[in-house]
PDB file of C-alpha atoms and ligand atoms in Angstrom:
ATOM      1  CA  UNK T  24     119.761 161.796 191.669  1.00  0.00           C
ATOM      2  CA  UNK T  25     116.554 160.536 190.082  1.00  0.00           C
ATOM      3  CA  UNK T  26     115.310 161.970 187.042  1.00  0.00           C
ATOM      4  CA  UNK T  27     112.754 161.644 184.415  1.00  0.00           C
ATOM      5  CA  UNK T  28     112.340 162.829 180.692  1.00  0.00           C
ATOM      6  CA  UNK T  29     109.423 162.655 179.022  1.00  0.00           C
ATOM      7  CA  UNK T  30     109.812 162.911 174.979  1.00  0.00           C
ATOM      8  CA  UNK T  31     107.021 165.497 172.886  1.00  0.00           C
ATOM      9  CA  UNK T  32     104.139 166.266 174.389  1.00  0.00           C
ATOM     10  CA  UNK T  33     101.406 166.593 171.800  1.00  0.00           C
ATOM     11  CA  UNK T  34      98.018 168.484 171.603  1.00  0.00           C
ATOM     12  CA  UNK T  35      95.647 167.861 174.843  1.00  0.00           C
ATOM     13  CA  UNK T  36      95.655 164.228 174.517  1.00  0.00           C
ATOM     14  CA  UNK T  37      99.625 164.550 175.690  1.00  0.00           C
ATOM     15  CA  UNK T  38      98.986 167.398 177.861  1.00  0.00           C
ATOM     16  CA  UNK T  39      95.953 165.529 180.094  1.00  0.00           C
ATOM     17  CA  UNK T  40      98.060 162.611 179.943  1.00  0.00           C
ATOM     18  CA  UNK T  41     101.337 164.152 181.434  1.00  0.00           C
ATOM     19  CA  UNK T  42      99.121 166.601 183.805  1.00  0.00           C
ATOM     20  CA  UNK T  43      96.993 163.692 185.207  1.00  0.00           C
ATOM     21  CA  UNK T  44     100.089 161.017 185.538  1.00  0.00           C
ATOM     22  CA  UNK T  45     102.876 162.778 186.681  1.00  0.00           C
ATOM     23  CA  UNK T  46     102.165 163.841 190.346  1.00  0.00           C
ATOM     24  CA  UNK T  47     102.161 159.713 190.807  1.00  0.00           C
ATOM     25  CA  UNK T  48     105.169 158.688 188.822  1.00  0.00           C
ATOM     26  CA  UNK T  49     107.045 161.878 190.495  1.00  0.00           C
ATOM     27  CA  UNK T  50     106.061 160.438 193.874  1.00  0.00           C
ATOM     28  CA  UNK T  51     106.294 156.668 193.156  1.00  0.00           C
ATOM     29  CA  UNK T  52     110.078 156.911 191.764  1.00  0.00           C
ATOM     30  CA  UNK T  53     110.942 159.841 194.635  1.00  0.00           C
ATOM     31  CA  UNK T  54     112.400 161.783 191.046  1.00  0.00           C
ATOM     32  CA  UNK T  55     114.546 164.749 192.038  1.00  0.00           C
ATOM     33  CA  UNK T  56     114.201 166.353 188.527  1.00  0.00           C
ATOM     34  CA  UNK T  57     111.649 166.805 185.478  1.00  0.00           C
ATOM     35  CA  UNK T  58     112.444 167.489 182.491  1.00  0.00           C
ATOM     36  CA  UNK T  59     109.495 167.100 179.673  1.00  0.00           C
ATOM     37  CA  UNK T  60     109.465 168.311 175.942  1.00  0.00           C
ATOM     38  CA  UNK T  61     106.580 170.909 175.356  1.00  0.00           C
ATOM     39  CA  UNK T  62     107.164 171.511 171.503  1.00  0.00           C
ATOM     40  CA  UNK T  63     103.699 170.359 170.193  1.00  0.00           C
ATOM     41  CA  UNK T  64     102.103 170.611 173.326  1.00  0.00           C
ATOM     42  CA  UNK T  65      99.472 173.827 171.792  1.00  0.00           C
ATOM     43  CA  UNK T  66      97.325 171.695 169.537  1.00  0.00           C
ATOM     44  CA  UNK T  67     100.386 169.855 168.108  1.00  0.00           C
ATOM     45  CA  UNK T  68     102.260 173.016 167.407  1.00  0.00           C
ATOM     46  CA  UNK T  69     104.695 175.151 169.996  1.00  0.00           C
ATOM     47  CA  UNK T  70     103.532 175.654 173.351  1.00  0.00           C
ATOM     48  CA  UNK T  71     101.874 178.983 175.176  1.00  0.00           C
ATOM     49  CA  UNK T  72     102.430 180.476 178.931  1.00  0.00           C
ATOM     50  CA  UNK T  73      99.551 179.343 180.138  1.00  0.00           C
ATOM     51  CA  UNK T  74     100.678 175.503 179.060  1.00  0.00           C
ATOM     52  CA  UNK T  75     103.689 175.853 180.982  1.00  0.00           C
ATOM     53  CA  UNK T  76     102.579 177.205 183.778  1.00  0.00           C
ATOM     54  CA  UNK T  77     100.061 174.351 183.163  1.00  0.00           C
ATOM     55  CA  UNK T  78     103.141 171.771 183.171  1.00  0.00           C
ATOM     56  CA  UNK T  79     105.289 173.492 186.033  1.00  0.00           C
ATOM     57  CA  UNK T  80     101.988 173.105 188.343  1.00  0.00           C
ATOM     58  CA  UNK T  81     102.295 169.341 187.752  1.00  0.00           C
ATOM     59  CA  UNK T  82     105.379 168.694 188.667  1.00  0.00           C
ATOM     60  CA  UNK T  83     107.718 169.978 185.797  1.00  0.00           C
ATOM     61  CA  UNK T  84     110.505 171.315 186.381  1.00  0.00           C
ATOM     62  CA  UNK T  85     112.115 172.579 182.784  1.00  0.00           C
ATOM     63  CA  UNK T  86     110.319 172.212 179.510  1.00  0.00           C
ATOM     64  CA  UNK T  87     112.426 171.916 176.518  1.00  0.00           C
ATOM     65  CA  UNK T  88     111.392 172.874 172.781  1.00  0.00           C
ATOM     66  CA  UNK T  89     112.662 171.971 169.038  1.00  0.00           C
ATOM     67  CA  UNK T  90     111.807 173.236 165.525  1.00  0.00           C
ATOM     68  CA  UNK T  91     108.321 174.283 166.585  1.00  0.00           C
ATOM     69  CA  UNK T  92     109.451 176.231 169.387  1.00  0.00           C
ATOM     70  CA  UNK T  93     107.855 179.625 167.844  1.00  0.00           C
ATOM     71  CA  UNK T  94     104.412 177.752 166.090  1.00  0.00           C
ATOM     72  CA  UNK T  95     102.850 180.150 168.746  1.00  0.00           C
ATOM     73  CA  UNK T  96     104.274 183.427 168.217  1.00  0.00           C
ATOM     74  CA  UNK T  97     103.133 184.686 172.258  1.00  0.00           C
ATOM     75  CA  UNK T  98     106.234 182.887 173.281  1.00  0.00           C
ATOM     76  CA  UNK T  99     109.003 184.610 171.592  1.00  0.00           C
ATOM     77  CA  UNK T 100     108.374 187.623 174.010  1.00  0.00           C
ATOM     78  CA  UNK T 101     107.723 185.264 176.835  1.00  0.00           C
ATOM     79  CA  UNK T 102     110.549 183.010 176.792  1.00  0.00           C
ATOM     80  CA  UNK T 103     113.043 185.625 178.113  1.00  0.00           C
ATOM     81  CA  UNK T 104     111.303 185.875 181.319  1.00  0.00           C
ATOM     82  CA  UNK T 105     111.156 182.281 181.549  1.00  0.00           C
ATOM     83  CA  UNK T 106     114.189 180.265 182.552  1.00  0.00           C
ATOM     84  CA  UNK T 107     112.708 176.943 182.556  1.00  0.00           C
ATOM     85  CA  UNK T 108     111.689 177.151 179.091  1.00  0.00           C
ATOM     86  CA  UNK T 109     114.776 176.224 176.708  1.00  0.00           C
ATOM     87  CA  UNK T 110     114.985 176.208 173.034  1.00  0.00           C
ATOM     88  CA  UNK T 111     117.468 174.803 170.767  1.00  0.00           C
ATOM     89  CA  UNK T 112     121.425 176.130 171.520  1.00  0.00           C
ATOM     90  CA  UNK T 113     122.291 176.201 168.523  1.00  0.00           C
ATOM     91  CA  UNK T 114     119.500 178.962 167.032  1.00  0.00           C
ATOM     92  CA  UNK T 115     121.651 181.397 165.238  1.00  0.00           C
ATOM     93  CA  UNK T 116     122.984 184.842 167.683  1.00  0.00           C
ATOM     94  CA  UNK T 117     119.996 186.634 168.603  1.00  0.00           C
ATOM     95  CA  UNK T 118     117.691 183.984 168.506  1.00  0.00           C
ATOM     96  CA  UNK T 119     114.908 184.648 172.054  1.00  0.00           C
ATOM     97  CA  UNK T 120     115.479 182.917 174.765  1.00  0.00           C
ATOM     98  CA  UNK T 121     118.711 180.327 175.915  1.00  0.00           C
ATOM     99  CA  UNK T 122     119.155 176.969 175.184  1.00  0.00           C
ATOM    100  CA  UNK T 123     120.566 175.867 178.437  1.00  0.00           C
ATOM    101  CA  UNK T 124     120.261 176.625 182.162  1.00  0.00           C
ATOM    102  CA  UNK T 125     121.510 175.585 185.598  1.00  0.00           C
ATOM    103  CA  UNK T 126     118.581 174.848 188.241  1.00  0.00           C
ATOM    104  CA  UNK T 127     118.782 173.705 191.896  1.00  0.00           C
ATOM    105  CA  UNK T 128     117.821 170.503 192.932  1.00  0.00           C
ATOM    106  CA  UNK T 129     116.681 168.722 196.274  1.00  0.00           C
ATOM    107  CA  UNK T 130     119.533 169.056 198.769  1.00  0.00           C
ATOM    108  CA  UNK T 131     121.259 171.605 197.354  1.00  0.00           C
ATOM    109  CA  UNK T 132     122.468 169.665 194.527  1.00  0.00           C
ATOM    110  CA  UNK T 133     122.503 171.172 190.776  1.00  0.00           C
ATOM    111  CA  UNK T 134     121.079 170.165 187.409  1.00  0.00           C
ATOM    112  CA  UNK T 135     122.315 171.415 183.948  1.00  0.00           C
ATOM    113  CA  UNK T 136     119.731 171.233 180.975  1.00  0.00           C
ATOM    114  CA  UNK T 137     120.724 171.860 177.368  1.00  0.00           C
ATOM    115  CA  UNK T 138     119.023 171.030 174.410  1.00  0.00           C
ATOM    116  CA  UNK T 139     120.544 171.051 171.065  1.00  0.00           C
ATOM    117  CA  UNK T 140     118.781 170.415 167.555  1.00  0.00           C
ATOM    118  CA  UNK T 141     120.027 167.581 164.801  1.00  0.00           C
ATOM    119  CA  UNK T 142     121.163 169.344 161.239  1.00  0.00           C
ATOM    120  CA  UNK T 143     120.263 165.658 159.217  1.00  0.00           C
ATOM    121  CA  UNK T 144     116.995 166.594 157.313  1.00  0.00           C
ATOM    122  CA  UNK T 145     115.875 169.547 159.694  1.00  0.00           C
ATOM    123  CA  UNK T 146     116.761 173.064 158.590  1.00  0.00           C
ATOM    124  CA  UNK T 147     119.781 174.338 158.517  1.00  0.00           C
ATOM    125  CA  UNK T 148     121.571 175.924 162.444  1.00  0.00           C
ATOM    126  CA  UNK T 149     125.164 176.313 164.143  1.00  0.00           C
ATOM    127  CA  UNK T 150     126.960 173.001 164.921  1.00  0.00           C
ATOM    128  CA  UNK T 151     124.960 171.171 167.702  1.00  0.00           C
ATOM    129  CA  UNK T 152     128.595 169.493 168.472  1.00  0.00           C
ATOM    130  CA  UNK T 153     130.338 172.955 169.448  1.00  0.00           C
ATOM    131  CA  UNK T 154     127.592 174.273 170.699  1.00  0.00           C
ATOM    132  CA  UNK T 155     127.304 171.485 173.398  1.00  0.00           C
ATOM    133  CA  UNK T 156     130.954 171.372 173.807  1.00  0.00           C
ATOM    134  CA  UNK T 157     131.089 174.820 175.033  1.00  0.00           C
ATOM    135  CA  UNK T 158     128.587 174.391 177.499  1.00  0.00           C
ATOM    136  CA  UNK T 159     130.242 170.808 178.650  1.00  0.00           C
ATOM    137  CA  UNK T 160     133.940 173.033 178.832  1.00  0.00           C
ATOM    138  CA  UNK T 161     131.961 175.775 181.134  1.00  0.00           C
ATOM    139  CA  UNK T 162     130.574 173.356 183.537  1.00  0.00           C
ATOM    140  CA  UNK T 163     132.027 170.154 184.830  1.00  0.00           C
ATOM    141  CA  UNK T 164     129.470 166.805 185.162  1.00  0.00           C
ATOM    142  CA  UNK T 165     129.521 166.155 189.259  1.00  0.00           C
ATOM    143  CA  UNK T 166     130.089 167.585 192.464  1.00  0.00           C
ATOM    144  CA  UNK T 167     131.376 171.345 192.259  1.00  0.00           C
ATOM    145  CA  UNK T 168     130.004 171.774 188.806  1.00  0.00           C
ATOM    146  CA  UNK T 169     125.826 169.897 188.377  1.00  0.00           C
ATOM    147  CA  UNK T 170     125.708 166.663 189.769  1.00  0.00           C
ATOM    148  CA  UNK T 171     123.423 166.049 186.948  1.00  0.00           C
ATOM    149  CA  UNK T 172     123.646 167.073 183.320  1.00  0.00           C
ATOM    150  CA  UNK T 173     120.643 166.126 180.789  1.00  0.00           C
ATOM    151  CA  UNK T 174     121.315 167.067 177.371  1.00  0.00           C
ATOM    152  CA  UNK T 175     118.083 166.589 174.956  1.00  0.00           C
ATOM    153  CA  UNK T 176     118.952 166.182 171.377  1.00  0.00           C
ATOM    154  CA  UNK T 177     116.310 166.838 168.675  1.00  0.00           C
ATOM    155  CA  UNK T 178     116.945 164.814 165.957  1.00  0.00           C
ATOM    156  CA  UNK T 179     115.280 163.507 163.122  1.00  0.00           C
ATOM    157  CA  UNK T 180     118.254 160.917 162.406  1.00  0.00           C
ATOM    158  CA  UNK T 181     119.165 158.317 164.501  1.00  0.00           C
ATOM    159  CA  UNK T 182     122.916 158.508 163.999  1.00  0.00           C
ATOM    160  CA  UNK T 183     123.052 161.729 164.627  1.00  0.00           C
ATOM    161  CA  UNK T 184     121.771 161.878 167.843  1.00  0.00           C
ATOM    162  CA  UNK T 185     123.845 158.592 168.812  1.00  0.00           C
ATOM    163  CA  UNK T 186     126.932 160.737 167.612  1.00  0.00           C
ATOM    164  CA  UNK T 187     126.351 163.520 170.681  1.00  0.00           C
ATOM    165  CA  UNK T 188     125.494 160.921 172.990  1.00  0.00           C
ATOM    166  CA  UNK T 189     129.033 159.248 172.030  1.00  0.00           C
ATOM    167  CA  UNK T 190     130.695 162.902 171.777  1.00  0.00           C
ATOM    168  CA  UNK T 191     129.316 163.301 175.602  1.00  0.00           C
ATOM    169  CA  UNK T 192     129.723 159.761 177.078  1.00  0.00           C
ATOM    170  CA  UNK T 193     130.801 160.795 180.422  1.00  0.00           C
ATOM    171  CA  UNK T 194     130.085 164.148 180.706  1.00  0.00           C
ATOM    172  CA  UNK T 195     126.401 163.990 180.930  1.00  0.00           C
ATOM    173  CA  UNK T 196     124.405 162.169 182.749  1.00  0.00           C
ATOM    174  CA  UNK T 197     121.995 161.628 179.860  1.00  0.00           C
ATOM    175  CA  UNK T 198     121.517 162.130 176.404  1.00  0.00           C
ATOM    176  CA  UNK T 199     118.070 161.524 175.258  1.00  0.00           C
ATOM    177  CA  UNK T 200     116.474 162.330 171.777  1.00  0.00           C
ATOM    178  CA  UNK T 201     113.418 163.878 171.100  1.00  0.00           C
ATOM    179  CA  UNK T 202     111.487 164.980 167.463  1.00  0.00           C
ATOM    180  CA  UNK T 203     110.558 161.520 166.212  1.00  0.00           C
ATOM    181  CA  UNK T 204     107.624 160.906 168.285  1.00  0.00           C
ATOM    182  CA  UNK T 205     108.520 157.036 168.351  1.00  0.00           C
ATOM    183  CA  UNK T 206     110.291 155.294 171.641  1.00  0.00           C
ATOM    184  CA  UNK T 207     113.149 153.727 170.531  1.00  0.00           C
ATOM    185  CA  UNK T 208     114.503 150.499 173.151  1.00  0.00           C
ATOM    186  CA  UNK T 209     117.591 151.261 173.627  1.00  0.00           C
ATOM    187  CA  UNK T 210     117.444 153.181 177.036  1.00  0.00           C
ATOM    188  CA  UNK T 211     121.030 151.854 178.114  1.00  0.00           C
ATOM    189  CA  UNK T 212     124.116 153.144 179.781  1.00  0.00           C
ATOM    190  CA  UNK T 213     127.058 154.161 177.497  1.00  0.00           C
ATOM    191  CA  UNK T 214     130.780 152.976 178.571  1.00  0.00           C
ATOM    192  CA  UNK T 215     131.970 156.337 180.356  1.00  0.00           C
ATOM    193  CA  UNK T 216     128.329 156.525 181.774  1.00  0.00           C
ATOM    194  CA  UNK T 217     126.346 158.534 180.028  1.00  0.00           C
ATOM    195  CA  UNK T 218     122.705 157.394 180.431  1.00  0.00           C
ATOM    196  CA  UNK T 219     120.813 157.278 176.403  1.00  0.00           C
ATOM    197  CA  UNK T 220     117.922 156.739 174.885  1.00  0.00           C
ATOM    198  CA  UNK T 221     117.780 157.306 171.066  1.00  0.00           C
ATOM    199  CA  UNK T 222     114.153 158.534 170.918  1.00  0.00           C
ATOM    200  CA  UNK T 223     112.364 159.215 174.302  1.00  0.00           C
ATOM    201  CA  UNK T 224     108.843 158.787 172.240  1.00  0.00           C
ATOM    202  CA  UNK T 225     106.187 161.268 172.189  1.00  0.00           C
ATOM    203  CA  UNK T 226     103.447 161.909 175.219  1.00  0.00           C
ATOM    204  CA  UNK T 227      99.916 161.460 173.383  1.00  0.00           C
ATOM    205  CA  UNK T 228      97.803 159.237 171.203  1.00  0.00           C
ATOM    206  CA  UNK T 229      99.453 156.544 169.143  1.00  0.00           C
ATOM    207  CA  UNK T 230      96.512 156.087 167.497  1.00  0.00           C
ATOM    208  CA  UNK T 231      97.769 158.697 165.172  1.00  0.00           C
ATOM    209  CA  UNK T 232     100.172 159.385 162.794  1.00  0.00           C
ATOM    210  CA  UNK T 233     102.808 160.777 165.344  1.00  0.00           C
ATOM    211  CA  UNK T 234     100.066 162.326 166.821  1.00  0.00           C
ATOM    212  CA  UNK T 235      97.864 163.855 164.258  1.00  0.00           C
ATOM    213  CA  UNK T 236      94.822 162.494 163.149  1.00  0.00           C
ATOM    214  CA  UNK T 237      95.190 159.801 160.806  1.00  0.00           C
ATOM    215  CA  UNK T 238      93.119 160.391 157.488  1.00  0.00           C
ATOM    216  CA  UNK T 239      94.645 163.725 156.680  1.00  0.00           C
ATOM    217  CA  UNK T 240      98.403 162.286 157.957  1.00  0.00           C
ATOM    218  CA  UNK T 241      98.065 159.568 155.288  1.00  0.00           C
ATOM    219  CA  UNK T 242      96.309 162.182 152.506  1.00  0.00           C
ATOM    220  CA  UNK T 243      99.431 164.214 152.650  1.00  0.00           C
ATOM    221  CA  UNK T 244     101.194 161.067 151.036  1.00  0.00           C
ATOM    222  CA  UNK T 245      98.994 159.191 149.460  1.00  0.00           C
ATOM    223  CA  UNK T 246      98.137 162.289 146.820  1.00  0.00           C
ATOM    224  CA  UNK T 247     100.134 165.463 146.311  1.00  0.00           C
ATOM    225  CA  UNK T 248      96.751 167.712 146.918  1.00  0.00           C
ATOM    226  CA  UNK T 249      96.439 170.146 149.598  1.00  0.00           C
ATOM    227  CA  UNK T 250      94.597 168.850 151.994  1.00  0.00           C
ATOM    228  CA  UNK T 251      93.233 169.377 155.599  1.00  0.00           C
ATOM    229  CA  UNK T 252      95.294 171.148 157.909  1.00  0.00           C
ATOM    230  CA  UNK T 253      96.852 168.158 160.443  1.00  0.00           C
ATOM    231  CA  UNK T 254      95.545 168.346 163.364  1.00  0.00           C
ATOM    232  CA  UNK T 255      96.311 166.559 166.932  1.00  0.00           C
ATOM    233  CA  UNK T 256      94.447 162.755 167.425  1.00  0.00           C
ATOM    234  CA  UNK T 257      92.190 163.383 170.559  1.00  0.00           C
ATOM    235  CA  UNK T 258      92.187 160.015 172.021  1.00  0.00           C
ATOM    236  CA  UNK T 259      93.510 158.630 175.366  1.00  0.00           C
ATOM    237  CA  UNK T 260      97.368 159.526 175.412  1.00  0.00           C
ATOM    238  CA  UNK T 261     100.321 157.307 176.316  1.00  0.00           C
ATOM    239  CA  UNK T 262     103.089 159.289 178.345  1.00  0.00           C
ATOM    240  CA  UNK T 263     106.596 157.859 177.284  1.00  0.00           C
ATOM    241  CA  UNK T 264     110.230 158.833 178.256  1.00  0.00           C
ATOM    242  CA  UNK T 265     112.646 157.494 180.220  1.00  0.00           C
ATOM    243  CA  UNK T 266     114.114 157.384 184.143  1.00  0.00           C
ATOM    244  CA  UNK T 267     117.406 157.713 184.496  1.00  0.00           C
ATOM    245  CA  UNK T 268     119.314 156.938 188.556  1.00  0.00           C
ATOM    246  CA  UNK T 269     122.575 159.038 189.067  1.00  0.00           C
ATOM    247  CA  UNK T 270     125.511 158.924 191.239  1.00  0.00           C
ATOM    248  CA  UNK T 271     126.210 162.516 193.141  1.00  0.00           C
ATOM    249  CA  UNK T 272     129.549 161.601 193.890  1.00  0.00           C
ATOM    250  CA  UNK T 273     130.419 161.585 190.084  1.00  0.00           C
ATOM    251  CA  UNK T 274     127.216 162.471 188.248  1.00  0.00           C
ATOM    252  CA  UNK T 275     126.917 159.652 185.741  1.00  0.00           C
ATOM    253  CA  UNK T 276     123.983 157.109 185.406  1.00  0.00           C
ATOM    254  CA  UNK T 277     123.742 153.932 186.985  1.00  0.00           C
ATOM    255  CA  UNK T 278     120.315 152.583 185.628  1.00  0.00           C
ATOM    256  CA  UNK T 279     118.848 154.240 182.730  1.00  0.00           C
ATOM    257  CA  UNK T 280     115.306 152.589 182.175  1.00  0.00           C
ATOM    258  CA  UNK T 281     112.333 153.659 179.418  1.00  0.00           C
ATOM    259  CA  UNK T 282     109.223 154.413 181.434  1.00  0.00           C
ATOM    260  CA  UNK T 283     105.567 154.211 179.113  1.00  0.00           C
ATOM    261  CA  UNK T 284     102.308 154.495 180.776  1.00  0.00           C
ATOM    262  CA  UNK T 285      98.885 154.299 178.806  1.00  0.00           C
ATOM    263  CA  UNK T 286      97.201 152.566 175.825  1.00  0.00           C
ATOM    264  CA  UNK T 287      98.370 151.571 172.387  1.00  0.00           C
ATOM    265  CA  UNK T 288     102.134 150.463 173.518  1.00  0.00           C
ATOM    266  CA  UNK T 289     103.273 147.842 175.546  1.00  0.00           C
ATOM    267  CA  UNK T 290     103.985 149.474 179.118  1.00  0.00           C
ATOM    268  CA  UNK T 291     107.043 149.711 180.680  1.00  0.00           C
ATOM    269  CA  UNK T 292     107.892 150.927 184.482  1.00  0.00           C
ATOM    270  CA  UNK T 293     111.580 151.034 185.845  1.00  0.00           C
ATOM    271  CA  UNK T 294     112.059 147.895 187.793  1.00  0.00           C
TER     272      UNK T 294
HETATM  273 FE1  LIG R  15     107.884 167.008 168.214  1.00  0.00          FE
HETATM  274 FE1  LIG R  16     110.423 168.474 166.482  1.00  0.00          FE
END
């Protein structure tokens, strides 16, 4: 199978970026699957219903979300009658919404999602390990269970998400991070054949701070004043994540590649 994660999506710089490229890059890799990151896609902060049906008419099939999944409070009675809208797995009982689902595919073939969120210097939530582990016990990587499995790990710390790609090498097809709004390059393919990327990047303009406006980004540290409320940078945005090629017959990744499109960063397209 061929799929494609793209990392945050921020403000309308990400959103007209993602909208505008992805009908092409769906077509010109033939992807089977989409999975994109919508958490700052609202002016930087959660995402609405009309954004996702905005994303879904693009090409997307399941939007995943992070610690701003509620910024916009219309979406905690929404995302119950949304299944391709996840939020974090490991929210505590009672949370809205589900942090993984199990959507069909070209050909009759089956994709898992999950997304679970990082506990180094993000708030406090249920082990993301267990959590995942259940999910990975319920459903078997490969034919009879999903022939693809894409876990998204939001993360602010880069061991931590390398520890769940490690805990699932082999039983997932990928493990990508999200949160940090920076691509890392080490797209790669782990021994047992897990596809990973550390940090997928963010979808919007690098001319930014991680996508808010400079000035008041660098107030905030250079003096302890409260200042402007950040808001997105509204120039041209840079789409970034990464394409990952899977084996049906067993599920697991046999080219993992970063894909970024757009100013600011050095492009990169999957050979
Ligand atoms: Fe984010
Ligand atoms: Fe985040």
């Amino acid at each position: 199978m061929r799929l494609l994660y793209l990392g945050d999506v921020v403000g309308r710089s990400g959103r007209d970026a993602v909208i505008q490229r992805l009908p092409d890059i769906r077509r010109r890799l033939e992807l089977d699957f989409v999975v994109v990151n919508g958490e700052n896609a609202a002016h930087g902060f959660g995402i609405t219903p009309k954004i996702c049906e905005e994303f879904y008419a693009a090409g997307v099939d399941v939007l995943t979300l992070g610690n701003h999944a509620w910024d916009q409070r219309e979406i905690m009675p929404y995302i119950d009658g949304d299944p391709r809208l996840l939020r974090p797995l490991n929210y505590p009982n009672g949370t809205p919404g589900k942090g993984v689902g199990l959507y069909g595919a070209p050909r009759g073939r089956k994709v898992m999602v999950a997304q679970v969120m990082g506990r180094l210097f993000m708030d406090p939530l249920d082990d993301p390990f267990a959590a995942i582990e259940r999910e990975l016990a319920r459903l078997k990587l490969g034919p009879g269970g999903a022939e693809a499995i894409i876990i998204d790990i939001h993360a602010e710390a880069t061991s931590e998400k390398m520890a769940i790609a490690c805990h699932c090498d082999g039983r997932a097809s990928l493990v990508v991070g999200s949160h940090s709004h920076v691509p890392t390059a080490d797209a790669r393919i782990l021994p047992g054949g897990t596809a990973y990327q550390t940090d997928a990047g963010m979808c919007g303009d690098y001319d930014s701070v991680i996508g808010m406006k400079k000035d008041p980004a660098v107030y905030k540290f250079v003096r302890k004043l409260p200042g402007e409320r950040l808001s997105p940078a509204d120039g041209p945005g840079t789409v970034c994540g990464v394409f990952v090629e899977t084996d049906d017959r067993t599920g697991r990744a046999v080219r993992a590649a970063a894909l970024r499109q757009g100013p600011h960063l050095a492009e990169a397209w999957p050979e």
